[in-house]
mmCIF file of C-alpha atoms in Angstrom:
data_model
loop_
_atom_site.group_PDB
_atom_site.id
_atom_site.type_symbol
_atom_site.label_atom_id
_atom_site.label_comp_id
_atom_site.label_asym_id
_atom_site.label_seq_id
_atom_site.Cartn_x
_atom_site.Cartn_y
_atom_site.Cartn_z
ATOM 1 C CA MET A 1 14.538 -29.288 -78.361
ATOM 2 C CA PRO A 2 15.191 -25.553 -78.351
ATOM 3 C CA ALA A 3 18.820 -24.493 -78.170
ATOM 4 C CA SER A 4 18.168 -22.526 -74.985
ATOM 5 C CA ALA A 5 17.163 -25.741 -73.165
ATOM 6 C CA THR A 6 20.282 -27.800 -73.980
ATOM 7 C CA PRO A 7 22.823 -28.352 -71.223
ATOM 8 C CA PHE A 8 25.485 -26.864 -73.494
ATOM 9 C CA SER A 9 23.656 -23.598 -73.966
ATOM 10 C CA PRO A 10 25.466 -20.410 -72.866
ATOM 11 C CA ARG A 11 22.889 -19.895 -70.074
ATOM 12 C CA ALA A 12 23.456 -23.400 -68.673
ATOM 13 C CA ARG A 13 27.255 -22.881 -68.648
ATOM 14 C CA GLN A 14 27.010 -19.646 -66.575
ATOM 15 C CA PRO A 15 28.327 -19.854 -63.006
ATOM 16 C CA PHE A 16 25.577 -20.531 -60.471
ATOM 17 C CA TYR A 17 25.988 -17.157 -58.795
ATOM 18 C CA ARG A 18 25.101 -15.439 -62.078
ATOM 19 C CA GLN A 19 22.029 -17.536 -62.725
ATOM 20 C CA PRO A 20 18.650 -15.776 -62.242
ATOM 21 C CA VAL A 21 17.525 -17.988 -59.348
ATOM 22 C CA TYR A 22 20.557 -17.306 -57.182
ATOM 23 C CA ARG A 23 20.299 -13.584 -57.801
ATOM 24 C CA GLN A 24 16.965 -13.489 -55.916
ATOM 25 C CA PRO A 25 17.514 -12.050 -52.369
ATOM 26 C CA LEU A 26 15.686 -14.827 -50.489
ATOM 27 C CA TYR A 27 17.607 -17.570 -52.290
ATOM 28 C CA ARG A 28 20.954 -15.876 -51.566
ATOM 29 C CA LEU A 29 20.055 -15.510 -47.885
ATOM 30 C CA ARG A 30 19.235 -19.197 -47.562
ATOM 31 C CA CYS A 31 22.482 -20.187 -49.251
ATOM 32 C CA LEU A 32 24.411 -17.907 -46.912
ATOM 33 C CA GLN A 33 22.697 -19.400 -43.845
ATOM 34 C CA GLY A 34 23.517 -22.882 -45.042
ATOM 35 C CA ARG A 35 27.185 -22.025 -45.568
ATOM 36 C CA VAL A 36 27.445 -20.459 -42.089
ATOM 37 C CA ALA A 37 25.826 -23.516 -40.524
ATOM 38 C CA ILE A 38 28.178 -25.848 -42.383
ATOM 39 C CA GLY A 39 31.182 -23.793 -41.316
ATOM 40 C CA VAL A 40 30.160 -23.729 -37.664
ATOM 41 C CA GLY A 41 29.449 -27.447 -37.715
ATOM 42 C CA MET A 42 32.863 -28.249 -39.221
ATOM 43 C CA GLY A 43 34.519 -26.056 -36.623
ATOM 44 C CA LEU A 44 32.779 -27.859 -33.790
ATOM 45 C CA VAL A 45 33.723 -31.242 -35.248
ATOM 46 C CA ALA A 46 37.322 -30.065 -35.383
ATOM 47 C CA LEU A 47 37.171 -29.422 -31.639
ATOM 48 C CA GLY A 48 36.548 -33.082 -31.042
ATOM 49 C CA GLY A 49 32.782 -33.015 -30.614
ATOM 50 C CA ALA A 50 32.962 -31.987 -26.906
ATOM 51 C CA LEU A 51 31.434 -28.554 -27.385
ATOM 52 C CA PRO A 52 28.213 -29.713 -29.125
ATOM 53 C CA ALA A 53 27.541 -32.132 -26.276
ATOM 54 C CA ALA A 54 27.983 -29.334 -23.723
ATOM 55 C CA LEU A 55 25.701 -27.053 -25.682
ATOM 56 C CA TRP A 56 22.942 -29.531 -26.406
ATOM 57 C CA ALA A 57 22.869 -31.325 -23.057
ATOM 58 C CA LYS A 58 20.184 -30.182 -20.604
ATOM 59 C CA ALA A 59 21.281 -28.578 -17.350
ATOM 60 C CA PRO A 60 21.181 -31.113 -14.512
ATOM 61 C CA PRO A 61 18.460 -30.491 -11.930
ATOM 62 C CA ALA A 62 19.536 -28.753 -8.765
ATOM 63 C CA ALA A 63 20.232 -31.097 -5.905
ATOM 64 C CA PRO A 64 17.461 -30.997 -3.297
ATOM 65 C CA ASP A 65 18.300 -29.341 0.008
ATOM 66 C CA PRO A 66 18.169 -32.162 2.564
ATOM 67 C CA VAL A 67 17.600 -29.733 5.438
ATOM 68 C CA LEU A 68 14.649 -28.099 3.667
ATOM 69 C CA ALA A 69 13.267 -31.457 2.622
ATOM 70 C CA ALA A 70 13.344 -32.691 6.218
ATOM 71 C CA LEU A 71 11.748 -29.462 7.388
ATOM 72 C CA LEU A 72 8.935 -29.762 4.853
ATOM 73 C CA ARG A 73 8.223 -33.324 6.018
ATOM 74 C CA SER A 74 8.016 -32.211 9.640
ATOM 75 C CA GLY A 75 5.043 -30.665 11.371
ATOM 76 C CA ASP A 76 7.012 -28.139 13.410
ATOM 77 C CA LEU A 77 5.261 -24.782 12.891
ATOM 78 C CA SER A 78 7.940 -22.916 14.823
ATOM 79 C CA ALA A 79 10.703 -24.234 12.552
ATOM 80 C CA LEU A 80 8.628 -23.515 9.440
ATOM 81 C CA ASN A 81 8.029 -19.956 10.660
ATOM 82 C CA GLY A 82 11.756 -19.458 11.097
ATOM 83 C CA ALA A 83 12.420 -20.779 7.606
ATOM 84 C CA CYS A 84 9.775 -18.422 6.212
ATOM 85 C CA THR A 85 11.408 -15.449 7.905
ATOM 86 C CA ALA A 86 14.803 -16.418 6.513
ATOM 87 C CA ALA A 87 13.385 -16.928 2.996
ATOM 88 C CA LEU A 88 11.655 -13.531 3.113
ATOM 89 C CA GLU A 89 14.884 -11.829 4.168
ATOM 90 C CA ARG A 90 16.817 -13.516 1.347
ATOM 91 C CA GLY A 91 14.077 -12.937 -1.209
ATOM 92 C CA ASP A 92 14.038 -16.662 -2.027
ATOM 93 C CA GLY A 93 10.672 -16.895 -3.798
ATOM 94 C CA LEU A 94 10.982 -20.583 -4.728
ATOM 95 C CA GLN A 95 11.667 -21.738 -1.192
ATOM 96 C CA LEU A 96 8.976 -19.401 0.133
ATOM 97 C CA ARG A 97 6.361 -20.947 -2.163
ATOM 98 C CA ARG A 98 7.349 -24.446 -1.031
ATOM 99 C CA LEU A 99 7.019 -23.433 2.601
ATOM 100 C CA GLN A 100 3.644 -21.786 1.980
ATOM 101 C CA GLN A 101 2.363 -24.895 0.204
ATOM 102 C CA ARG A 102 3.482 -27.044 3.122
ATOM 103 C CA LEU A 103 1.715 -24.785 5.611
ATOM 104 C CA LEU A 104 -1.487 -25.071 3.577
ATOM 105 C CA THR A 105 -1.476 -28.870 3.812
ATOM 106 C CA ILE A 106 0.212 -29.472 7.140
ATOM 107 C CA HIS A 107 -3.030 -29.635 9.158
ATOM 108 C CA PRO A 108 -5.938 -30.716 6.931
ATOM 109 C CA ALA A 109 -9.472 -30.169 8.184
ATOM 110 C CA PRO A 110 -10.986 -30.864 10.598
ATOM 111 C CA GLN A 111 -8.740 -29.407 13.307
ATOM 112 C CA PRO A 112 -9.333 -27.712 16.688
ATOM 113 C CA LEU A 113 -9.655 -23.945 16.560
ATOM 114 C CA ALA A 114 -6.299 -23.417 18.299
ATOM 115 C CA VAL A 115 -4.537 -25.401 15.560
ATOM 116 C CA VAL A 116 -6.384 -23.496 12.819
ATOM 117 C CA LEU A 117 -5.456 -20.131 14.333
ATOM 118 C CA ALA A 118 -1.805 -21.118 14.712
ATOM 119 C CA ASN A 119 -1.710 -22.423 11.148
ATOM 120 C CA ALA A 120 -3.287 -19.235 9.746
ATOM 121 C CA ASN A 121 -0.913 -17.079 11.769
ATOM 122 C CA SER A 122 2.045 -19.002 10.326
ATOM 123 C CA LEU A 123 0.775 -18.390 6.792
ATOM 124 C CA LEU A 124 0.477 -14.688 7.563
ATOM 125 C CA SER A 125 4.062 -14.622 8.816
ATOM 126 C CA CYS A 126 5.077 -16.479 5.654
ATOM 127 C CA GLY A 127 3.601 -13.785 3.393
ATOM 128 C CA ALA A 128 0.518 -15.765 2.330
ATOM 129 C CA PRO A 129 -2.577 -13.837 3.504
ATOM 130 C CA ASP A 130 -4.862 -15.567 0.999
ATOM 131 C CA GLY A 131 -3.671 -18.924 2.294
ATOM 132 C CA ALA A 132 -4.441 -17.775 5.843
ATOM 133 C CA LEU A 133 -7.973 -16.859 4.752
ATOM 134 C CA ALA A 134 -8.400 -20.302 3.183
ATOM 135 C CA VAL A 135 -7.332 -22.020 6.410
ATOM 136 C CA LEU A 136 -9.594 -19.802 8.541
ATOM 137 C CA GLY A 137 -12.503 -20.666 6.245
ATOM 138 C CA ARG A 138 -12.322 -24.280 7.413
ATOM 139 C CA VAL A 139 -14.014 -23.388 10.724
ATOM 140 C CA SER A 140 -16.755 -21.048 11.965
ATOM 141 C CA PRO A 141 -16.648 -20.621 15.759
ATOM 142 C CA ALA A 142 -19.737 -19.811 17.783
ATOM 143 C CA ALA A 143 -20.197 -16.425 19.404
ATOM 144 C CA GLY A 144 -17.765 -15.722 22.200
ATOM 145 C CA ALA A 145 -14.087 -15.132 22.843
ATOM 146 C CA GLU A 146 -12.980 -17.758 20.312
ATOM 147 C CA ARG A 147 -15.040 -16.177 17.568
ATOM 148 C CA ALA A 148 -13.521 -12.780 18.409
ATOM 149 C CA GLN A 149 -10.008 -14.236 18.007
ATOM 150 C CA TRP A 150 -11.021 -15.834 14.713
ATOM 151 C CA LEU A 151 -12.494 -12.560 13.388
ATOM 152 C CA VAL A 152 -9.426 -10.532 14.391
ATOM 153 C CA LEU A 153 -7.158 -12.967 12.556
ATOM 154 C CA GLN A 154 -9.508 -12.929 9.566
ATOM 155 C CA TRP A 155 -9.297 -9.130 9.534
ATOM 156 C CA ARG A 156 -5.493 -9.267 9.693
ATOM 157 C CA ALA A 157 -5.375 -11.621 6.700
ATOM 158 C CA ALA A 158 -7.873 -9.526 4.725
ATOM 159 C CA GLN A 159 -5.980 -6.345 5.588
ATOM 160 C CA ALA A 160 -2.683 -7.869 4.438
ATOM 161 C CA GLY A 161 -4.308 -9.070 1.209
ATOM 162 C CA LEU A 162 -6.004 -5.690 0.555
ATOM 163 C CA HIS A 163 -9.457 -7.308 0.617
ATOM 164 C CA HIS A 164 -11.249 -4.218 1.947
ATOM 165 C CA GLN A 165 -14.775 -5.635 1.799
ATOM 166 C CA LEU A 166 -13.833 -8.797 3.685
ATOM 167 C CA ALA A 167 -11.882 -6.728 6.221
ATOM 168 C CA ALA A 168 -14.850 -4.396 6.770
ATOM 169 C CA ASP A 169 -17.214 -7.361 7.147
ATOM 170 C CA ALA A 170 -14.945 -8.931 9.768
ATOM 171 C CA LEU A 171 -14.834 -5.720 11.825
ATOM 172 C CA GLU A 172 -18.588 -5.181 11.614
ATOM 173 C CA ARG A 173 -19.214 -8.761 12.757
ATOM 174 C CA LEU A 174 -16.712 -8.169 15.539
ATOM 175 C CA ALA A 175 -18.714 -5.118 16.672
ATOM 176 C CA ALA A 176 -21.883 -7.234 16.899
ATOM 177 C CA GLY A 177 -24.120 -4.183 16.408
ATOM 178 C CA ASN A 178 -22.167 -1.894 18.763
ATOM 179 C CA LEU A 179 -19.844 0.128 16.541
ATOM 180 C CA ALA A 180 -18.752 2.370 19.428
ATOM 181 C CA SER A 181 -17.057 -0.645 21.043
ATOM 182 C CA LEU A 182 -14.539 -0.728 18.195
ATOM 183 C CA ALA A 183 -13.062 2.588 19.383
ATOM 184 C CA SER A 184 -11.408 0.833 22.345
ATOM 185 C CA LEU A 185 -10.118 -2.144 20.333
ATOM 186 C CA GLU A 186 -6.551 -1.578 19.149
ATOM 187 C CA LEU A 187 -5.462 -3.698 16.168
ATOM 188 C CA PRO A 188 -1.908 -4.090 14.793
ATOM 189 C CA VAL A 189 -1.142 -2.351 11.516
ATOM 190 C CA GLY A 190 2.659 -2.482 11.499
ATOM 191 C CA GLN A 191 5.819 -2.891 13.492
ATOM 192 C CA ARG A 192 8.461 -0.477 14.711
ATOM 193 C CA GLN A 193 12.169 -1.057 14.339
ATOM 194 C CA ASP A 194 12.403 -2.238 17.931
ATOM 195 C CA GLY A 195 9.749 -4.897 17.287
ATOM 196 C CA THR A 196 6.871 -3.229 19.129
ATOM 197 C CA PRO A 197 3.558 -3.208 17.230
ATOM 198 C CA VAL A 198 1.925 -0.115 15.764
ATOM 199 C CA THR A 199 -1.820 -0.147 16.427
ATOM 200 C CA ARG A 200 -4.930 1.788 15.416
ATOM 201 C CA PRO A 201 -8.466 1.714 16.801
ATOM 202 C CA ALA A 202 -10.703 -0.739 14.960
ATOM 203 C CA LEU A 203 -13.310 2.001 14.490
ATOM 204 C CA ASP A 204 -10.920 4.122 12.437
ATOM 205 C CA LEU A 205 -9.803 1.065 10.466
ATOM 206 C CA LEU A 206 -13.397 0.176 9.601
ATOM 207 C CA ALA A 207 -14.027 3.726 8.363
ATOM 208 C CA SER A 208 -10.845 3.560 6.255
ATOM 209 C CA HIS A 209 -11.926 0.276 4.620
ATOM 210 C CA LEU A 210 -15.367 1.681 3.829
ATOM 211 C CA GLU A 211 -13.866 4.841 2.368
ATOM 212 C CA SER A 212 -11.572 2.713 0.180
ATOM 213 C CA LEU A 213 -14.690 0.938 -1.100
ATOM 214 C CA GLY A 214 -16.273 4.287 -1.981
ATOM 215 C CA GLN A 215 -18.859 4.004 0.811
ATOM 216 C CA ARG A 216 -18.318 7.502 2.185
ATOM 217 C CA GLN A 217 -21.769 7.795 3.773
ATOM 218 C CA ARG A 218 -21.311 4.570 5.715
ATOM 219 C CA ALA A 219 -17.750 5.550 6.714
ATOM 220 C CA ALA A 220 -19.041 8.849 8.133
ATOM 221 C CA GLU A 221 -21.752 7.018 10.093
ATOM 222 C CA VAL A 222 -19.072 4.777 11.610
ATOM 223 C CA LEU A 223 -16.979 7.784 12.668
ATOM 224 C CA VAL A 224 -19.945 9.609 14.166
ATOM 225 C CA SER A 225 -20.717 6.559 16.329
ATOM 226 C CA SER A 226 -17.599 7.273 18.428
ATOM 227 C CA ALA A 227 -18.570 7.891 22.032
ATOM 228 C CA GLN A 228 -15.135 8.270 23.608
ATOM 229 C CA PRO A 229 -14.656 11.751 25.088
ATOM 230 C CA GLY A 230 -11.566 13.579 23.946
ATOM 231 C CA ALA A 231 -9.505 14.536 20.936
ATOM 232 C CA ALA A 232 -9.973 11.193 19.120
ATOM 233 C CA THR A 233 -13.719 11.746 18.821
ATOM 234 C CA ALA A 234 -13.141 15.362 17.762
ATOM 235 C CA VAL A 235 -10.931 14.171 14.896
ATOM 236 C CA ARG A 236 -13.542 11.566 13.862
ATOM 237 C CA LEU A 237 -16.355 14.101 13.790
ATOM 238 C CA SER A 238 -14.228 16.443 11.702
ATOM 239 C CA GLN A 239 -13.445 13.606 9.274
ATOM 240 C CA ALA A 240 -17.127 12.671 9.053
ATOM 241 C CA VAL A 241 -18.025 16.200 7.958
ATOM 242 C CA ALA A 242 -15.315 16.063 5.301
ATOM 243 C CA LEU A 243 -16.702 12.759 3.990
ATOM 244 C CA LEU A 244 -20.297 13.969 3.782
ATOM 245 C CA ASP A 245 -20.128 16.448 0.923
ATOM 246 C CA GLY A 246 -23.874 17.003 0.656
ATOM 247 C CA LEU A 247 -24.534 17.392 4.385
ATOM 248 C CA PRO A 248 -26.807 20.388 5.140
ATOM 249 C CA ALA A 249 -25.102 23.392 6.718
ATOM 250 C CA PRO A 250 -26.938 23.124 10.081
ATOM 251 C CA GLU A 251 -25.846 19.483 10.449
ATOM 252 C CA GLN A 252 -22.278 20.391 9.520
ATOM 253 C CA ASP A 253 -22.223 23.124 12.160
ATOM 254 C CA ARG A 254 -23.707 20.780 14.754
ATOM 255 C CA LEU A 255 -21.067 18.088 14.216
ATOM 256 C CA LEU A 256 -18.210 20.572 14.136
ATOM 257 C CA GLU A 257 -19.428 22.264 17.305
ATOM 258 C CA LEU A 258 -19.421 18.864 19.010
ATOM 259 C CA ALA A 259 -15.904 18.334 17.727
ATOM 260 C CA LEU A 260 -14.826 21.723 19.095
ATOM 261 C CA GLU A 261 -16.240 20.854 22.513
ATOM 262 C CA GLN A 262 -14.348 17.564 22.607
ATOM 263 C CA ALA A 263 -11.074 19.123 21.448
ATOM 264 C CA ALA A 264 -11.346 22.044 23.889
ATOM 265 C CA ALA A 265 -12.154 19.706 26.792
ATOM 266 C CA ALA A 266 -8.988 17.751 26.003
ATOM 267 C CA GLY A 267 -6.924 20.959 25.762
ATOM 268 C CA ALA A 268 -6.024 20.171 22.137
ATOM 269 C CA TRP A 269 -5.905 23.819 21.023
ATOM 270 C CA GLY A 270 -4.094 23.071 17.799
ATOM 271 C CA LEU A 271 -6.933 20.720 16.885
ATOM 272 C CA VAL A 272 -9.445 23.418 17.831
ATOM 273 C CA ALA A 273 -7.715 25.765 15.393
ATOM 274 C CA GLN A 274 -7.884 23.137 12.630
ATOM 275 C CA ILE A 275 -11.609 22.578 13.178
ATOM 276 C CA LEU A 276 -12.301 26.326 13.126
ATOM 277 C CA ASP A 277 -10.348 26.562 9.866
ATOM 278 C CA GLN A 278 -12.499 23.741 8.520
ATOM 279 C CA GLN A 279 -15.637 25.675 9.463
ATOM 280 C CA LEU A 280 -14.332 28.735 7.658
ATOM 281 C CA ALA A 281 -13.595 26.709 4.526
ATOM 282 C CA LEU A 282 -17.155 25.357 4.234
ATOM 283 C CA VAL A 283 -18.820 27.023 1.271
ATOM 284 C CA SER A 284 -22.258 26.345 2.740
ATOM 285 C CA SER A 285 -21.653 28.615 5.737
ATOM 286 C CA THR A 286 -23.749 31.781 5.892
ATOM 287 C CA PRO A 287 -21.974 35.159 6.095
ATOM 288 C CA GLU A 288 -23.116 35.573 9.702
ATOM 289 C CA SER A 289 -21.821 32.141 10.668
ATOM 290 C CA ALA A 290 -18.525 32.729 8.846
ATOM 291 C CA ALA A 291 -18.034 36.066 10.659
ATOM 292 C CA ARG A 292 -18.701 34.420 14.026
ATOM 293 C CA VAL A 293 -16.250 31.585 13.349
ATOM 294 C CA ARG A 294 -13.641 34.046 12.102
ATOM 295 C CA GLU A 295 -13.871 36.065 15.302
ATOM 296 C CA ARG A 296 -13.467 32.907 17.375
ATOM 297 C CA ARG A 297 -10.452 31.912 15.336
ATOM 298 C CA LEU A 298 -8.833 35.318 15.843
ATOM 299 C CA ARG A 299 -9.370 35.119 19.597
ATOM 300 C CA LEU A 300 -7.876 31.633 19.659
ATOM 301 C CA SER A 301 -4.839 32.800 17.674
ATOM 302 C CA GLY A 302 -4.130 35.426 20.287
ATOM 303 C CA GLY A 303 -4.618 32.937 23.097
ATOM 304 C CA ILE A 304 -2.245 30.294 21.721
ATOM 305 C CA ASP A 305 0.287 32.715 20.176
ATOM 306 C CA ASP A 306 -0.586 31.642 16.655
ATOM 307 C CA ALA A 307 0.723 34.680 14.776
ATOM 308 C CA TYR A 308 0.794 32.822 11.464
ATOM 309 C CA GLY A 309 -2.836 31.728 11.753
ATOM 310 C CA GLU A 310 -3.928 35.250 12.609
ATOM 311 C CA TRP A 311 -1.876 36.641 9.717
ATOM 312 C CA LEU A 312 -3.602 34.268 7.297
ATOM 313 C CA LEU A 313 -6.996 35.531 8.451
ATOM 314 C CA ARG A 314 -6.117 39.239 8.339
ATOM 315 C CA ARG A 315 -4.123 39.359 5.094
ATOM 316 C CA ARG A 316 -7.293 39.789 2.993
ATOM 317 C CA ASP A 317 -8.750 42.445 5.312
ATOM 318 C CA PRO A 318 -7.750 45.983 4.196
ATOM 319 C CA ALA A 319 -8.824 47.382 7.560
ATOM 320 C CA GLY A 320 -6.302 45.223 9.380
ATOM 321 C CA SER A 321 -3.202 46.349 7.477
ATOM 322 C CA ALA A 322 -1.516 47.785 10.573
ATOM 323 C CA ARG A 323 -2.025 44.586 12.549
ATOM 324 C CA GLN A 324 -0.902 42.582 9.536
ATOM 325 C CA LEU A 325 2.386 44.457 9.379
ATOM 326 C CA GLU A 326 2.908 43.845 13.084
ATOM 327 C CA LEU A 327 2.255 40.134 12.607
ATOM 328 C CA GLU A 328 4.692 39.995 9.692
ATOM 329 C CA ARG A 329 7.380 41.434 11.956
ATOM 330 C CA GLN A 330 6.630 38.689 14.487
ATOM 331 C CA LEU A 331 6.915 35.952 11.883
ATOM 332 C CA ARG A 332 10.531 34.879 11.677
ATOM 333 C CA SER A 333 12.451 32.876 9.145
ATOM 334 C CA PRO A 334 13.056 29.232 10.031
ATOM 335 C CA ARG A 335 16.794 29.997 9.928
ATOM 336 C CA ALA A 336 16.520 33.031 12.189
ATOM 337 C CA PRO A 337 17.476 32.676 15.876
ATOM 338 C CA GLY A 338 14.814 30.577 17.536
ATOM 339 C CA GLY A 339 13.595 29.060 14.252
ATOM 340 C CA HIS A 340 13.429 25.321 13.767
ATOM 341 C CA ALA A 341 16.173 25.422 11.096
ATOM 342 C CA ALA A 342 18.484 27.846 12.888
ATOM 343 C CA PRO A 343 22.123 26.749 13.341
ATOM 344 C CA PRO A 344 22.926 25.535 16.821
ATOM 345 C CA THR A 345 24.286 28.068 19.282
ATOM 346 C CA PRO A 346 27.991 27.421 19.855
ATOM 347 C CA ILE A 347 28.850 26.385 23.364
ATOM 348 C CA SER A 348 31.388 28.715 24.903
ATOM 349 C CA GLN A 349 34.439 27.071 26.378
ATOM 350 C CA PRO A 350 35.094 27.774 30.054
#
């Protein structure tokens, strides 16, 4: 046997920390980990073994809420709605999911339409629009008042869930081929601080859904279908022109002239000014048409005391420099007396 392999060789008698194997980084790291683990384990044993049990034991499950459990077993929609409202205010996602799941299974199909509508409305109040759509899908009422209620609730659920195509389909089915009828149907889109609902005409909502889907042509057609006289139709016609980028200039002028008539008939002179500004901004307008619209806008500015609007029109006209200077003198700073940001006038004491 070679001398280097004997247990009495100088290499065999070297301390272990000087031997080649221990000097490798990985081997030293493992030895260090083992020593730390041994030390920690001995320390825990010295504490009587209570700490390892506390560390290794699983956390006990939370005790079930008996009130919530009883509520989930009940079929009281009013109580479930109240619990949903409270869970939403607290931000209790776990309890909210349990309530939503209960509302999904509380009235299995088949059920009368009134029960289905109440169930879907509860799911909407509980922050589960997709669940409301699932419940509404269990029935399909025939044409009539009940179907209208069902479609309105379907639109509300689709609107809350940002399902624009489904929301647009519900409104178009609600119109039943008469889009103009949607202009008089007010639908809730929010709630004020005092609890009163904020509403918008269904016609405008349908156009908004279609625009969100990229269907600008169809959205413009919906807006143009408005037959209500007044400022609302003027705004819709103006929006339709803005949506139809490739509309020929004569058709643009025709729609905007109709909008001007409606706005002027309603006495909405600020809206008239906006529509005239829109006509001026159209790149497809001919020079003759632009000059005519500009003259009308200048006359309107004088009639409604719109010095700023007139100044905007004349500031690029070298011939109107004198009038421009006069208009600039009329324009006051917001903090000047009479401006909207002026400090309040002190009240003199008697």
